[in-house]
C-alpha atoms as an extended CHARMM CRD file, in Angstrom:
* protein
*
       169  EXT
         1         1  MET       CA             15.2160000000       -1.8150000000      -12.3640000000  PROA      1               0.0000000000
         2         2  GLN       CA             17.4870000000       -3.5240000000      -14.7680000000  PROA      2               0.0000000000
         3         3  GLN       CA             19.4560000000       -1.7080000000      -17.5570000000  PROA      3               0.0000000000
         4         4  ASN       CA             20.0970000000       -3.1910000000      -20.9490000000  PROA      4               0.0000000000
         5         5  VAL       CA             22.8840000000       -2.2320000000      -23.4530000000  PROA      5               0.0000000000
         6         6  THR       CA             20.6980000000        0.5280000000      -25.0030000000  PROA      6               0.0000000000
         7         7  GLY       CA             20.3170000000        2.1920000000      -21.6210000000  PROA      7               0.0000000000
         8         8  GLN       CA             16.6870000000        1.3380000000      -21.3020000000  PROA      8               0.0000000000
         9         9  MET       CA             15.6340000000        0.2890000000      -17.7660000000  PROA      9               0.0000000000
        10        10  ARG       CA             13.1090000000       -2.4190000000      -17.1060000000  PROA      10              0.0000000000
        11        11  ALA       CA             10.6790000000       -0.6080000000      -14.6070000000  PROA      11              0.0000000000
        12        12  ALA       CA              8.1080000000       -2.4300000000      -12.5500000000  PROA      12              0.0000000000
        13        13  ALA       CA              4.9410000000       -0.5530000000      -11.3470000000  PROA      13              0.0000000000
        14        14  PHE       CA              3.4690000000       -0.1120000000       -7.9950000000  PROA      14              0.0000000000
        15        15  THR       CA              0.8100000000       -2.2560000000       -6.3050000000  PROA      15              0.0000000000
        16        16  MET       CA             -2.8280000000       -1.1770000000       -6.6090000000  PROA      16              0.0000000000
        17        17  VAL       CA             -4.2020000000        1.4530000000       -4.0790000000  PROA      17              0.0000000000
        18        18  ALA       CA             -7.8110000000        0.4020000000       -3.8400000000  PROA      18              0.0000000000
        19        19  ASP       CA            -10.3380000000       -1.2910000000       -1.5960000000  PROA      19              0.0000000000
        20        20  ASP       CA            -13.9290000000       -2.5900000000       -1.5220000000  PROA      20              0.0000000000
        21        21  ARG       CA            -15.2280000000        1.1030000000       -1.5490000000  PROA      21              0.0000000000
        22        22  THR       CA            -13.3940000000        1.8910000000       -4.8140000000  PROA      22              0.0000000000
        23        23  ARG       CA            -15.8310000000        3.2390000000       -7.4150000000  PROA      23              0.0000000000
        24        24  LEU       CA            -13.4700000000        4.8490000000       -9.6620000000  PROA      24              0.0000000000
        25        25  LEU       CA            -10.1050000000        3.3880000000      -10.6020000000  PROA      25              0.0000000000
        26        26  VAL       CA             -7.6210000000        5.9600000000      -12.2260000000  PROA      26              0.0000000000
        27        27  LEU       CA             -4.9010000000        4.1950000000      -14.1440000000  PROA      27              0.0000000000
        28        28  GLY       CA             -1.6630000000        5.7260000000      -15.4260000000  PROA      28              0.0000000000
        29        29  SER       CA              0.7070000000        3.9970000000      -17.8430000000  PROA      29              0.0000000000
        30        30  LEU       CA              3.8230000000        3.2230000000      -15.7460000000  PROA      30              0.0000000000
        31        31  PRO       CA              5.4890000000        5.5260000000      -13.0400000000  PROA      31              0.0000000000
        32        32  GLY       CA              8.1320000000        7.8250000000      -14.2860000000  PROA      32              0.0000000000
        33        33  GLN       CA             11.7070000000        7.9350000000      -12.8780000000  PROA      33              0.0000000000
        34        34  ALA       CA             10.8260000000       10.4190000000      -10.0420000000  PROA      34              0.0000000000
        35        35  SER       CA              7.9340000000        8.3320000000       -8.8860000000  PROA      35              0.0000000000
        36        36  LEU       CA              9.9630000000        5.0860000000       -8.9940000000  PROA      36              0.0000000000
        37        37  ALA       CA             12.8610000000        6.6680000000       -7.1120000000  PROA      37              0.0000000000
        38        38  ALA       CA             10.3790000000        8.0260000000       -4.5290000000  PROA      38              0.0000000000
        39        39  GLY       CA              8.2910000000        4.9330000000       -4.3570000000  PROA      39              0.0000000000
        40        40  ARG       CA              5.2150000000        6.8830000000       -4.7100000000  PROA      40              0.0000000000
        41        41  TYR       CA              2.4580000000        7.5740000000       -7.3720000000  PROA      41              0.0000000000
        42        42  TYR       CA              2.8470000000       10.9640000000       -9.1230000000  PROA      42              0.0000000000
        43        43  ALA       CA              5.9230000000       12.1310000000       -7.2670000000  PROA      43              0.0000000000
        44        44  HSD       CA              7.3170000000       14.4000000000       -9.8240000000  PROA      44              0.0000000000
        45        45  PRO       CA              6.8090000000       17.9880000000       -8.4350000000  PROA      45              0.0000000000
        46        46  ARG       CA              5.5240000000       19.3200000000      -11.8120000000  PROA      46              0.0000000000
        47        47  ASN       CA              3.0430000000       16.4260000000      -12.2810000000  PROA      47              0.0000000000
        48        48  GLN       CA             -0.4630000000       17.9750000000      -11.8810000000  PROA      48              0.0000000000
        49        49  PHE       CA             -2.2280000000       14.7700000000      -10.8380000000  PROA      49              0.0000000000
        50        50  TRP       CA             -2.8180000000       15.7850000000       -7.1190000000  PROA      50              0.0000000000
        51        51  ARG       CA             -3.8780000000       19.2940000000       -8.1710000000  PROA      51              0.0000000000
        52        52  LEU       CA             -6.3740000000       17.8980000000      -10.7190000000  PROA      52              0.0000000000
        53        53  LEU       CA             -8.0130000000       15.4410000000       -8.1840000000  PROA      53              0.0000000000
        54        54  SER       CA             -8.0660000000       17.9430000000       -5.2680000000  PROA      54              0.0000000000
        55        55  PRO       CA            -11.4450000000       19.5760000000       -6.5250000000  PROA      55              0.0000000000
        56        56  VAL       CA            -12.8880000000       16.1590000000       -7.1980000000  PROA      56              0.0000000000
        57        57  VAL       CA            -12.3880000000       14.9260000000       -3.5310000000  PROA      57              0.0000000000
        58        58  GLY       CA            -12.9490000000       18.4250000000       -2.0610000000  PROA      58              0.0000000000
        59        59  ALA       CA             -9.6480000000       18.5030000000       -0.2870000000  PROA      59              0.0000000000
        60        60  ASP       CA             -6.1740000000       20.1270000000       -0.8550000000  PROA      60              0.0000000000
        61        61  LEU       CA             -4.1840000000       16.9790000000       -1.5980000000  PROA      61              0.0000000000
        62        62  MET       CA             -1.0660000000       19.0150000000       -2.3500000000  PROA      62              0.0000000000
        63        63  ALA       CA             -1.0260000000       20.1270000000        1.3410000000  PROA      63              0.0000000000
        64        64  MET       CA             -1.0660000000       16.5970000000        2.5850000000  PROA      64              0.0000000000
        65        65  GLU       CA              1.6330000000       14.0080000000        3.1950000000  PROA      65              0.0000000000
        66        66  TYR       CA              1.5200000000       11.0740000000        0.5980000000  PROA      66              0.0000000000
        67        67  GLN       CA             -0.1730000000        8.5170000000        2.9400000000  PROA      67              0.0000000000
        68        68  ALA       CA             -2.9020000000       11.0820000000        3.7490000000  PROA      68              0.0000000000
        69        69  ARG       CA             -3.4210000000       11.6310000000        0.0530000000  PROA      69              0.0000000000
        70        70  LEU       CA             -3.9260000000        8.0610000000       -0.6260000000  PROA      70              0.0000000000
        71        71  ALA       CA             -6.3500000000        7.7830000000        2.3130000000  PROA      71              0.0000000000
        72        72  THR       CA             -8.2890000000       10.7130000000        1.0040000000  PROA      72              0.0000000000
        73        73  LEU       CA             -8.5060000000        9.2000000000       -2.4470000000  PROA      73              0.0000000000
        74        74  LEU       CA             -9.7340000000        5.9910000000       -0.8750000000  PROA      74              0.0000000000
        75        75  GLY       CA            -12.2800000000        7.6040000000        1.3050000000  PROA      75              0.0000000000
        76        76  ALA       CA            -13.6910000000        9.3450000000       -1.7870000000  PROA      76              0.0000000000
        77        77  GLY       CA            -13.9490000000        6.1390000000       -3.5840000000  PROA      77              0.0000000000
        78        78  ILE       CA            -10.8780000000        6.5380000000       -5.9170000000  PROA      78              0.0000000000
        79        79  GLY       CA             -8.2420000000        3.9460000000       -6.5170000000  PROA      79              0.0000000000
        80        80  LEU       CA             -4.9390000000        4.1520000000       -8.2800000000  PROA      80              0.0000000000
        81        81  TRP       CA             -3.0650000000        1.8430000000      -10.4520000000  PROA      81              0.0000000000
        82        82  ASP       CA             -1.1920000000        1.4620000000      -13.7950000000  PROA      82              0.0000000000
        83        83  VAL       CA             -1.9930000000       -0.4180000000      -16.9880000000  PROA      83              0.0000000000
        84        84  VAL       CA              1.5920000000       -1.5870000000      -17.2820000000  PROA      84              0.0000000000
        85        85  GLU       CA              3.0950000000       -4.2240000000      -14.9680000000  PROA      85              0.0000000000
        86        86  SER       CA              6.5340000000       -3.7160000000      -16.3460000000  PROA      86              0.0000000000
        87        87  ALA       CA              8.3130000000       -2.3190000000      -19.3760000000  PROA      87              0.0000000000
        88        88  ARG       CA             11.6410000000       -1.1160000000      -20.7320000000  PROA      88              0.0000000000
        89        89  ARG       CA             11.9800000000        2.6520000000      -20.9930000000  PROA      89              0.0000000000
        90        90  ARG       CA             14.7590000000        5.2470000000      -21.1420000000  PROA      90              0.0000000000
        91        91  GLY       CA             13.5340000000        8.2560000000      -19.1590000000  PROA      91              0.0000000000
        92        92  SER       CA              9.9540000000        8.7410000000      -18.2410000000  PROA      92              0.0000000000
        93        93  LEU       CA              8.0940000000        9.3710000000      -21.5390000000  PROA      93              0.0000000000
        94        94  ASP       CA              5.2600000000        7.0150000000      -22.3990000000  PROA      94              0.0000000000
        95        95  ALA       CA              6.3640000000        7.2000000000      -26.1820000000  PROA      95              0.0000000000
        96        96  ASP       CA              9.5860000000        5.3100000000      -25.0870000000  PROA      96              0.0000000000
        97        97  LEU       CA              7.8890000000        2.3810000000      -23.5380000000  PROA      97              0.0000000000
        98        98  ARG       CA              9.2180000000       -0.9830000000      -24.9840000000  PROA      98              0.0000000000
        99        99  GLU       CA              8.5020000000       -4.6280000000      -24.2390000000  PROA      99              0.0000000000
       100       100  VAL       CA              5.2640000000       -3.7530000000      -22.4370000000  PROA      100             0.0000000000
       101       101  GLU       CA              3.7270000000       -6.2650000000      -20.1390000000  PROA      101             0.0000000000
       102       102  ALA       CA              0.1050000000       -5.1640000000      -19.5180000000  PROA      102             0.0000000000
       103       103  ARG       CA             -1.6670000000       -5.7720000000      -16.3150000000  PROA      103             0.0000000000
       104       104  ASP       CA             -4.8410000000       -7.8590000000      -15.8420000000  PROA      104             0.0000000000
       105       105  LEU       CA             -7.4650000000       -5.0430000000      -15.7260000000  PROA      105             0.0000000000
       106       106  ARG       CA            -10.4350000000       -7.4150000000      -16.0650000000  PROA      106             0.0000000000
       107       107  GLY       CA             -9.1520000000       -9.4000000000      -13.1190000000  PROA      107             0.0000000000
       108       108  ALA       CA             -8.6770000000       -6.2070000000      -11.1390000000  PROA      108             0.0000000000
       109       109  ALA       CA            -12.1710000000       -4.9270000000      -11.9460000000  PROA      109             0.0000000000
       110       110  ALA       CA            -13.6610000000       -8.2570000000      -10.9360000000  PROA      110             0.0000000000
       111       111  ARG       CA            -12.0230000000       -7.8120000000       -7.4240000000  PROA      111             0.0000000000
       112       112  LEU       CA            -13.3930000000       -4.4040000000       -6.8640000000  PROA      112             0.0000000000
       113       113  PRO       CA            -17.1880000000       -4.8850000000       -6.1460000000  PROA      113             0.0000000000
       114       114  ALA       CA            -18.1370000000       -1.2640000000       -6.0550000000  PROA      114             0.0000000000
       115       115  LEU       CA            -16.2690000000       -0.3460000000       -9.2970000000  PROA      115             0.0000000000
       116       116  ARG       CA            -18.3160000000        2.0300000000      -11.6600000000  PROA      116             0.0000000000
       117       117  ALA       CA            -15.7010000000        3.3840000000      -14.0660000000  PROA      117             0.0000000000
       118       118  MET       CA            -12.1130000000        3.3810000000      -15.0400000000  PROA      118             0.0000000000
       119       119  GLY       CA            -10.3140000000        6.6700000000      -15.9260000000  PROA      119             0.0000000000
       120       120  PHE       CA             -7.0220000000        6.5940000000      -17.8850000000  PROA      120             0.0000000000
       121       121  ASN       CA             -4.4560000000        9.2650000000      -17.1740000000  PROA      121             0.0000000000
       122       122  GLY       CA             -3.1470000000        9.9900000000      -20.6240000000  PROA      122             0.0000000000
       123       123  ALA       CA             -3.4410000000        8.6650000000      -24.2120000000  PROA      123             0.0000000000
       124       124  LYS       CA             -0.9520000000        5.8220000000      -23.8650000000  PROA      124             0.0000000000
       125       125  ALA       CA             -2.6780000000        4.5210000000      -20.7680000000  PROA      125             0.0000000000
       126       126  PHE       CA             -6.0280000000        4.7440000000      -22.4600000000  PROA      126             0.0000000000
       127       127  ALA       CA             -4.8180000000        2.9360000000      -25.5480000000  PROA      127             0.0000000000
       128       128  ILE       CA             -3.3060000000        0.0860000000      -23.5440000000  PROA      128             0.0000000000
       129       129  GLY       CA             -6.3040000000       -0.2050000000      -21.3230000000  PROA      129             0.0000000000
       130       130  ARG       CA             -8.7630000000       -0.1520000000      -24.0670000000  PROA      130             0.0000000000
       131       131  ALA       CA             -6.8050000000       -2.7110000000      -26.0180000000  PROA      131             0.0000000000
       132       132  GLN       CA             -6.7060000000       -5.0530000000      -23.1560000000  PROA      132             0.0000000000
       133       133  LEU       CA            -10.3150000000       -4.6280000000      -22.0220000000  PROA      133             0.0000000000
       134       134  GLY       CA            -11.8980000000       -4.6350000000      -25.4060000000  PROA      134             0.0000000000
       135       135  ASP       CA            -15.1220000000       -3.1670000000      -26.6460000000  PROA      135             0.0000000000
       136       136  ASP       CA            -17.2720000000       -5.4550000000      -24.5020000000  PROA      136             0.0000000000
       137       137  PHE       CA            -16.1210000000       -4.4030000000      -21.1020000000  PROA      137             0.0000000000
       138       138  PRO       CA            -19.1970000000       -3.3300000000      -19.1940000000  PROA      138             0.0000000000
       139       139  LEU       CA            -17.9470000000       -0.2460000000      -17.3420000000  PROA      139             0.0000000000
       140       140  PRO       CA            -17.2000000000        3.1110000000      -18.7920000000  PROA      140             0.0000000000
       141       141  LEU       CA            -13.5410000000        3.8280000000      -19.8500000000  PROA      141             0.0000000000
       142       142  ILE       CA            -12.7000000000        7.4270000000      -19.4710000000  PROA      142             0.0000000000
       143       143  ALA       CA             -9.8240000000        8.9600000000      -21.4610000000  PROA      143             0.0000000000
       144       144  LEU       CA             -8.2510000000       11.8460000000      -19.4550000000  PROA      144             0.0000000000
       145       145  PRO       CA             -5.7350000000       14.3630000000      -20.4310000000  PROA      145             0.0000000000
       146       146  SER       CA             -2.2490000000       13.4400000000      -19.1060000000  PROA      146             0.0000000000
       147       147  SER       CA             -1.2480000000       15.0180000000      -15.7680000000  PROA      147             0.0000000000
       148       148  SER       CA              2.3450000000       14.7140000000      -16.7470000000  PROA      148             0.0000000000
       149       149  PRO       CA              4.5190000000       17.7750000000      -17.2330000000  PROA      149             0.0000000000
       150       150  ALA       CA              5.4390000000       16.4370000000      -20.6610000000  PROA      150             0.0000000000
       151       151  HSD       CA              1.7760000000       17.0370000000      -21.7040000000  PROA      151             0.0000000000
       152       152  ALA       CA              2.3170000000       20.8230000000      -22.3880000000  PROA      152             0.0000000000
       153       153  VAL       CA             -1.3520000000       21.7670000000      -21.9450000000  PROA      153             0.0000000000
       154       154  GLY       CA             -2.2010000000       24.1020000000      -18.9870000000  PROA      154             0.0000000000
       155       155  ILE       CA             -4.1000000000       22.7440000000      -15.9310000000  PROA      155             0.0000000000
       156       156  GLU       CA             -6.9720000000       24.8860000000      -16.8270000000  PROA      156             0.0000000000
       157       157  ALA       CA             -7.6160000000       23.0460000000      -20.0970000000  PROA      157             0.0000000000
       158       158  LYS       CA             -7.2450000000       19.6680000000      -18.2660000000  PROA      158             0.0000000000
       159       159  GLN       CA             -9.4100000000       20.4550000000      -15.2350000000  PROA      159             0.0000000000
       160       160  PRO       CA            -12.8710000000       19.9820000000      -16.8320000000  PROA      160             0.0000000000
       161       161  ALA       CA            -12.1860000000       16.4180000000      -17.8930000000  PROA      161             0.0000000000
       162       162  TRP       CA            -10.7990000000       15.6380000000      -14.4990000000  PROA      162             0.0000000000
       163       163  ALA       CA            -13.6040000000       17.4570000000      -12.6490000000  PROA      163             0.0000000000
       164       164  ALA       CA            -16.1710000000       15.3640000000      -14.6080000000  PROA      164             0.0000000000
       165       165  LEU       CA            -14.7750000000       12.2760000000      -12.7430000000  PROA      165             0.0000000000
       166       166  GLY       CA            -16.9960000000       13.3310000000       -9.7220000000  PROA      166             0.0000000000
       167       167  VAL       CA            -20.0780000000       11.9610000000      -11.3770000000  PROA      167             0.0000000000
       168       168  TRP       CA            -18.7080000000        8.3740000000      -10.7560000000  PROA      168             0.0000000000
       169       169  LEU       CA            -18.2670000000        8.9430000000       -7.0650000000  PROA      169             0.0000000000
């Protein structure tokens, strides 16, 4: 990460976690500071991502090591990625994203032969993804409530939208 004079860091996202079996690609905006420091998707201890996906895959992702979590998602047909390749941001909030370089989501979709839908973790990820993919994109684009601890809605309110992802698997 590079820091500019305003204290904003240029953060670069992680590589895609997906394979030929991926039927659902879940996309965040850009990993936050805790995730970037750990080198892992959704590493912040209060992020609800792994709790929200556990019922979808039928396994306790929270009890697993990171690599086992990824393998379980892949085995269930779920891939992970982010809509932002890199951006400047102070802190971890999506509202603070600046100089956003979006990813080639159409190209990614073309490389995933089993892909049936894309789910977007949070409003910012959905807005960037939808803007890039356009109205003519042939797959469903699903807006999900953010799993971030900054999205101050309880997990009980978020769970129905996330549980509905199971239909795409």
